[in-house]
mmCIF file of C-alpha atoms in Angstrom:
data_model
loop_
_atom_site.group_PDB
_atom_site.id
_atom_site.type_symbol
_atom_site.label_atom_id
_atom_site.label_comp_id
_atom_site.label_asym_id
_atom_site.label_seq_id
_atom_site.Cartn_x
_atom_site.Cartn_y
_atom_site.Cartn_z
ATOM 1 C CA UNK A 10 -177.145 120.705 121.553
ATOM 2 C CA UNK A 11 -173.844 120.887 119.793
ATOM 3 C CA UNK A 12 -175.673 120.883 116.452
ATOM 4 C CA UNK A 13 -177.499 124.094 117.290
ATOM 5 C CA UNK A 14 -174.412 125.899 118.457
ATOM 6 C CA UNK A 15 -172.178 125.057 115.542
ATOM 7 C CA UNK A 16 -172.688 127.431 112.645
ATOM 8 C CA UNK A 17 -173.118 126.282 109.073
ATOM 9 C CA UNK A 18 -169.858 127.953 108.132
ATOM 10 C CA UNK A 19 -167.959 125.990 110.763
ATOM 11 C CA UNK A 20 -169.579 122.736 109.729
ATOM 12 C CA UNK A 21 -168.749 123.371 106.084
ATOM 13 C CA UNK A 22 -165.180 124.155 107.017
ATOM 14 C CA UNK A 23 -164.940 120.995 109.137
ATOM 15 C CA UNK A 24 -166.426 118.936 106.326
ATOM 16 C CA UNK A 25 -163.939 120.259 103.814
ATOM 17 C CA UNK A 26 -161.200 119.216 106.206
ATOM 18 C CA UNK A 27 -162.552 115.682 106.263
ATOM 19 C CA UNK A 28 -165.132 115.559 109.048
ATOM 20 C CA UNK A 29 -167.935 113.523 107.450
ATOM 21 C CA UNK A 30 -170.152 113.970 110.501
ATOM 22 C CA UNK A 31 -170.437 117.684 109.731
ATOM 23 C CA UNK A 32 -172.213 116.846 106.502
ATOM 24 C CA UNK A 33 -174.664 114.663 108.374
ATOM 25 C CA UNK A 34 -175.436 117.566 110.703
ATOM 26 C CA UNK A 35 -175.839 119.990 107.788
ATOM 27 C CA UNK A 36 -178.201 117.643 105.965
ATOM 28 C CA UNK A 37 -180.195 116.941 109.106
ATOM 29 C CA UNK A 38 -180.450 120.649 109.838
ATOM 30 C CA UNK A 39 -181.641 121.741 106.405
ATOM 31 C CA UNK A 40 -183.224 118.670 104.835
ATOM 32 C CA UNK A 41 -186.797 119.652 105.621
ATOM 33 C CA UNK A 42 -186.586 123.148 104.165
ATOM 34 C CA UNK A 43 -184.765 122.013 101.058
ATOM 35 C CA UNK A 44 -186.969 118.987 100.459
ATOM 36 C CA UNK A 45 -190.167 120.977 101.073
ATOM 37 C CA UNK A 46 -188.961 123.666 98.692
ATOM 38 C CA UNK A 47 -188.319 121.090 95.967
ATOM 39 C CA UNK A 48 -191.609 119.305 96.599
ATOM 40 C CA UNK A 49 -193.548 122.593 96.461
ATOM 41 C CA UNK A 50 -192.274 122.974 92.901
ATOM 42 C CA UNK A 51 -192.502 119.449 91.505
ATOM 43 C CA UNK A 52 -195.433 117.947 93.508
ATOM 44 C CA UNK A 53 -194.046 114.457 93.108
ATOM 45 C CA UNK A 54 -192.318 112.628 95.941
ATOM 46 C CA UNK A 55 -190.103 110.520 93.719
ATOM 47 C CA UNK A 56 -188.976 113.467 91.633
ATOM 48 C CA UNK A 57 -188.447 115.551 94.785
ATOM 49 C CA UNK A 58 -186.333 112.730 96.189
ATOM 50 C CA UNK A 59 -184.237 112.616 93.005
ATOM 51 C CA UNK A 60 -183.740 116.379 92.894
ATOM 52 C CA UNK A 61 -182.858 116.438 96.609
ATOM 53 C CA UNK A 62 -180.268 113.735 96.053
ATOM 54 C CA UNK A 63 -178.796 115.460 92.997
ATOM 55 C CA UNK A 64 -178.656 118.722 94.917
ATOM 56 C CA UNK A 65 -176.538 117.238 97.678
ATOM 57 C CA UNK A 66 -174.368 115.298 95.254
ATOM 58 C CA UNK A 67 -173.536 118.636 93.684
ATOM 59 C CA UNK A 68 -172.971 120.177 97.116
ATOM 60 C CA UNK A 69 -170.644 117.321 98.121
ATOM 61 C CA UNK A 70 -168.649 117.513 94.888
ATOM 62 C CA UNK A 71 -168.289 121.280 95.073
ATOM 63 C CA UNK A 72 -167.192 121.200 98.698
ATOM 64 C CA UNK A 73 -164.726 118.340 98.174
ATOM 65 C CA UNK A 74 -163.201 120.064 95.178
ATOM 66 C CA UNK A 75 -162.713 123.182 97.276
ATOM 67 C CA UNK A 76 -164.751 125.297 94.901
ATOM 68 C CA UNK A 77 -167.192 126.541 97.537
ATOM 69 C CA UNK A 78 -166.875 130.186 98.332
ATOM 70 C CA UNK A 79 -167.810 130.549 101.964
ATOM 71 C CA UNK A 80 -169.765 133.683 102.608
ATOM 72 C CA UNK A 81 -171.861 132.402 105.452
ATOM 73 C CA UNK A 82 -174.684 131.578 103.083
ATOM 74 C CA UNK A 83 -174.745 127.819 102.948
ATOM 75 C CA UNK A 84 -178.527 127.364 102.894
ATOM 76 C CA UNK A 85 -179.254 129.998 100.196
ATOM 77 C CA UNK A 86 -176.487 128.427 98.109
ATOM 78 C CA UNK A 87 -177.995 124.931 98.426
ATOM 79 C CA UNK A 88 -181.455 126.340 97.707
ATOM 80 C CA UNK A 89 -180.105 127.930 94.535
ATOM 81 C CA UNK A 90 -178.668 124.605 93.403
ATOM 82 C CA UNK A 91 -182.008 122.899 94.147
ATOM 83 C CA UNK A 92 -183.849 125.629 92.252
ATOM 84 C CA UNK A 93 -181.618 125.192 89.202
ATOM 85 C CA UNK A 94 -182.070 121.422 89.281
ATOM 86 C CA UNK A 95 -185.853 121.839 89.481
ATOM 87 C CA UNK A 96 -185.673 124.028 86.367
ATOM 88 C CA UNK A 97 -183.514 121.376 84.661
ATOM 89 C CA UNK A 98 -186.108 118.759 85.572
ATOM 90 C CA UNK A 99 -188.934 120.728 83.967
ATOM 91 C CA UNK A 100 -186.851 121.455 80.873
ATOM 92 C CA UNK A 101 -186.098 117.783 80.472
ATOM 93 C CA UNK A 102 -189.762 116.874 80.940
ATOM 94 C CA UNK A 103 -190.831 119.367 78.308
ATOM 95 C CA UNK A 104 -188.599 117.645 75.823
ATOM 96 C CA UNK A 105 -189.694 114.205 76.860
ATOM 97 C CA UNK A 106 -193.161 114.221 78.494
ATOM 98 C CA UNK A 107 -193.405 111.445 81.015
ATOM 99 C CA UNK A 108 -196.246 109.435 82.456
ATOM 100 C CA UNK A 109 -197.427 111.212 85.590
ATOM 101 C CA UNK A 110 -198.466 108.741 88.244
ATOM 102 C CA UNK A 111 -199.101 111.248 90.992
ATOM 103 C CA UNK A 112 -202.360 112.982 90.257
ATOM 104 C CA UNK A 113 -205.401 112.072 88.310
ATOM 105 C CA UNK A 114 -204.695 109.367 85.787
ATOM 106 C CA UNK A 115 -205.316 110.245 82.196
ATOM 107 C CA UNK A 116 -204.803 107.538 79.639
ATOM 108 C CA UNK A 117 -204.551 110.193 76.933
ATOM 109 C CA UNK A 118 -201.346 111.506 78.440
ATOM 110 C CA UNK A 119 -199.574 108.271 77.534
ATOM 111 C CA UNK A 120 -201.396 107.212 74.408
ATOM 112 C CA UNK A 121 -200.919 109.058 71.194
ATOM 113 C CA UNK A 122 -203.182 108.592 68.252
ATOM 114 C CA UNK A 123 -201.149 108.431 65.092
ATOM 115 C CA UNK A 124 -204.245 108.661 62.926
ATOM 116 C CA UNK A 125 -205.214 111.939 61.339
ATOM 117 C CA UNK A 126 -208.110 113.875 62.762
ATOM 118 C CA UNK A 127 -211.350 114.176 60.782
ATOM 119 C CA UNK A 128 -210.417 117.450 59.094
ATOM 120 C CA UNK A 129 -206.942 116.312 58.072
ATOM 121 C CA UNK A 130 -208.352 113.023 56.800
ATOM 122 C CA UNK A 131 -210.847 114.917 54.618
ATOM 123 C CA UNK A 132 -208.120 117.189 53.253
ATOM 124 C CA UNK A 133 -205.944 114.159 52.529
ATOM 125 C CA UNK A 134 -208.779 112.379 50.694
ATOM 126 C CA UNK A 135 -209.480 115.547 48.738
ATOM 127 C CA UNK A 136 -205.839 115.861 47.693
ATOM 128 C CA UNK A 137 -205.708 112.214 46.611
ATOM 129 C CA UNK A 138 -208.899 112.626 44.587
ATOM 130 C CA UNK A 139 -207.545 115.746 42.891
ATOM 131 C CA UNK A 140 -204.306 113.968 41.993
ATOM 132 C CA UNK A 141 -206.258 111.011 40.536
ATOM 133 C CA UNK A 142 -208.381 113.331 38.417
ATOM 134 C CA UNK A 143 -205.285 115.135 37.145
ATOM 135 C CA UNK A 144 -203.655 111.818 36.245
ATOM 136 C CA UNK A 145 -206.746 110.893 34.218
ATOM 137 C CA UNK A 146 -206.093 113.943 32.052
ATOM 138 C CA UNK A 147 -202.618 112.720 31.021
ATOM 139 C CA UNK A 148 -201.983 111.058 27.638
ATOM 140 C CA UNK A 149 -202.502 107.275 27.804
ATOM 141 C CA UNK A 150 -198.831 106.238 27.575
ATOM 142 C CA UNK A 151 -197.742 108.641 30.316
ATOM 143 C CA UNK A 152 -200.672 107.774 32.568
ATOM 144 C CA UNK A 153 -199.924 104.072 32.215
ATOM 145 C CA UNK A 154 -196.271 104.455 33.266
ATOM 146 C CA UNK A 155 -197.085 106.769 36.159
ATOM 147 C CA UNK A 156 -199.778 104.438 37.394
ATOM 148 C CA UNK A 157 -197.483 101.400 37.322
ATOM 149 C CA UNK A 158 -194.651 103.269 39.007
ATOM 150 C CA UNK A 159 -196.513 105.144 41.739
ATOM 151 C CA UNK A 160 -199.558 103.001 42.481
ATOM 152 C CA UNK A 161 -198.285 99.520 41.670
ATOM 153 C CA UNK A 162 -194.709 100.301 42.762
ATOM 154 C CA UNK A 163 -193.182 98.540 39.779
ATOM 155 C CA UNK A 164 -189.583 99.117 38.761
ATOM 156 C CA UNK A 165 -188.843 100.772 35.407
ATOM 157 C CA UNK A 166 -187.467 97.458 34.216
ATOM 158 C CA UNK A 167 -190.783 95.770 34.947
ATOM 159 C CA UNK A 168 -192.668 98.661 33.349
ATOM 160 C CA UNK A 169 -190.574 98.436 30.212
ATOM 161 C CA UNK A 170 -191.210 94.692 29.985
ATOM 162 C CA UNK A 171 -194.940 95.095 30.581
ATOM 163 C CA UNK A 172 -195.430 97.939 28.098
ATOM 164 C CA UNK A 173 -192.972 96.618 25.527
ATOM 165 C CA UNK A 174 -190.823 99.756 25.377
ATOM 166 C CA UNK A 175 -187.242 100.409 26.437
ATOM 167 C CA UNK A 176 -186.387 101.507 29.967
ATOM 168 C CA UNK A 177 -185.339 104.910 28.640
ATOM 169 C CA UNK A 178 -188.708 105.397 26.996
ATOM 170 C CA UNK A 179 -190.486 104.419 30.201
ATOM 171 C CA UNK A 180 -188.295 106.887 32.123
ATOM 172 C CA UNK A 181 -189.019 109.588 29.571
ATOM 173 C CA UNK A 182 -192.774 108.985 29.776
ATOM 174 C CA UNK A 183 -192.628 109.207 33.573
ATOM 175 C CA UNK A 184 -190.685 112.450 33.313
ATOM 176 C CA UNK A 185 -193.182 113.979 30.887
ATOM 177 C CA UNK A 186 -196.075 112.768 33.021
ATOM 178 C CA UNK A 187 -194.681 114.644 36.026
ATOM 179 C CA UNK A 188 -193.872 117.745 33.959
ATOM 180 C CA UNK A 189 -197.404 117.787 32.549
ATOM 181 C CA UNK A 190 -198.940 117.318 35.993
ATOM 182 C CA UNK A 191 -196.894 120.224 37.359
ATOM 183 C CA UNK A 192 -197.916 122.397 34.427
ATOM 184 C CA UNK A 193 -201.624 121.768 35.016
ATOM 185 C CA UNK A 194 -201.245 122.275 38.783
ATOM 186 C CA UNK A 195 -199.455 125.604 38.280
ATOM 187 C CA UNK A 196 -201.802 126.770 35.574
ATOM 188 C CA UNK A 197 -204.884 126.233 37.702
ATOM 189 C CA UNK A 198 -203.292 127.120 41.027
ATOM 190 C CA UNK A 199 -204.269 123.790 42.499
ATOM 191 C CA UNK A 200 -203.084 123.331 46.076
ATOM 192 C CA UNK A 201 -202.124 119.769 46.825
ATOM 193 C CA UNK A 202 -200.685 120.019 50.314
ATOM 194 C CA UNK A 203 -202.175 118.757 53.513
ATOM 195 C CA UNK B 13 -212.721 112.923 84.149
ATOM 196 C CA UNK B 14 -213.855 115.298 86.858
ATOM 197 C CA UNK B 15 -211.398 116.564 89.415
ATOM 198 C CA UNK B 16 -212.146 115.569 92.992
ATOM 199 C CA UNK B 17 -211.866 118.584 95.251
ATOM 200 C CA UNK B 18 -212.724 116.801 98.483
ATOM 201 C CA UNK B 19 -209.183 115.480 98.868
ATOM 202 C CA UNK B 20 -206.526 117.985 99.937
ATOM 203 C CA UNK B 21 -204.125 119.142 97.274
ATOM 204 C CA UNK B 22 -200.623 117.747 97.664
ATOM 205 C CA UNK B 23 -199.132 121.236 98.067
ATOM 206 C CA UNK B 24 -200.759 121.806 101.451
ATOM 207 C CA UNK B 25 -198.470 119.372 103.180
ATOM 208 C CA UNK B 26 -195.367 120.639 101.464
ATOM 209 C CA UNK B 27 -193.996 122.358 104.545
ATOM 210 C CA UNK B 28 -193.581 119.334 106.772
ATOM 211 C CA UNK B 29 -191.955 116.884 104.442
ATOM 212 C CA UNK B 30 -188.658 115.115 104.724
ATOM 213 C CA UNK B 31 -186.610 113.071 102.306
ATOM 214 C CA UNK B 32 -186.433 109.317 102.813
ATOM 215 C CA UNK B 33 -183.866 107.967 105.228
ATOM 216 C CA UNK B 34 -182.371 105.893 102.407
ATOM 217 C CA UNK B 35 -181.685 109.051 100.433
ATOM 218 C CA UNK B 36 -179.841 110.606 103.352
ATOM 219 C CA UNK B 37 -177.937 107.386 103.964
ATOM 220 C CA UNK B 38 -176.983 107.243 100.300
ATOM 221 C CA UNK B 39 -175.693 110.808 100.370
ATOM 222 C CA UNK B 40 -173.595 110.208 103.484
ATOM 223 C CA UNK B 41 -172.153 107.022 101.996
ATOM 224 C CA UNK B 42 -171.522 108.787 98.708
ATOM 225 C CA UNK B 43 -169.699 111.538 100.534
ATOM 226 C CA UNK B 44 -167.515 109.004 102.339
ATOM 227 C CA UNK B 45 -166.769 107.142 99.122
ATOM 228 C CA UNK B 46 -165.962 110.186 97.032
ATOM 229 C CA UNK B 47 -162.434 111.395 97.020
ATOM 230 C CA UNK B 48 -161.039 114.166 94.919
ATOM 231 C CA UNK B 49 -157.509 113.706 93.687
ATOM 232 C CA UNK B 50 -155.736 116.886 92.636
ATOM 233 C CA UNK B 51 -153.157 116.619 89.900
ATOM 234 C CA UNK B 52 -151.447 119.815 88.771
ATOM 235 C CA UNK B 53 -154.309 122.152 87.902
ATOM 236 C CA UNK B 54 -156.790 119.306 87.427
ATOM 237 C CA UNK B 55 -159.021 117.518 89.901
ATOM 238 C CA UNK B 56 -160.156 113.941 89.492
ATOM 239 C CA UNK B 57 -163.097 112.331 91.234
ATOM 240 C CA UNK B 58 -162.784 108.783 92.488
ATOM 241 C CA UNK B 59 -165.528 106.708 94.057
ATOM 242 C CA UNK B 60 -163.970 104.187 96.397
ATOM 243 C CA UNK B 61 -166.489 101.764 97.764
#
């Protein structure tokens, strides 16, 4: 009976002065409305529980630090905190989508396919083919160096040993190979991006 | 997969829900453990279990 008679403002005031029981009464009085409000937004019991807890942790800290401005609006104030925390929750989830265990299970929500889709795969193959054809047009010495460097991943030292030229010559041939490729690409407006 | 509409949506029961008793108990214990220590213009939180 006492719970009904005591106003929120009085309970808050008592709590600030150290009466822990006042907090219990406040929580008991408003828990259903606050929890239902949170649940109506997040539709997940565990998340609602977390947000409810965080809401009251914030309430407790604010009250204990004496930062609460009593205007007889305890419930709207708590609801506002809960609302802000719900927004924070959704913001966080947007950044880091999480596995949703509540509703219908969809395996595709947790699995991501790193492979390219059919269209992108075709474009990629096309680009690779175009590059190969362009390389075929290069002078033999340049094509040889570029092939060893890019496709066989050999170092310039290895290339120089294999081809019997100095490292500087191998580097120069690579440079000219790239310059010539760029020239042909620009001249014919070839698009080589995926 | 098809959605099953024969089961009620979770939102319908949203108005008569309560947090778990453990959550409430945690909050009350947290409140008892938390003390704020003022020092000059600053305020420090201390959790004393």
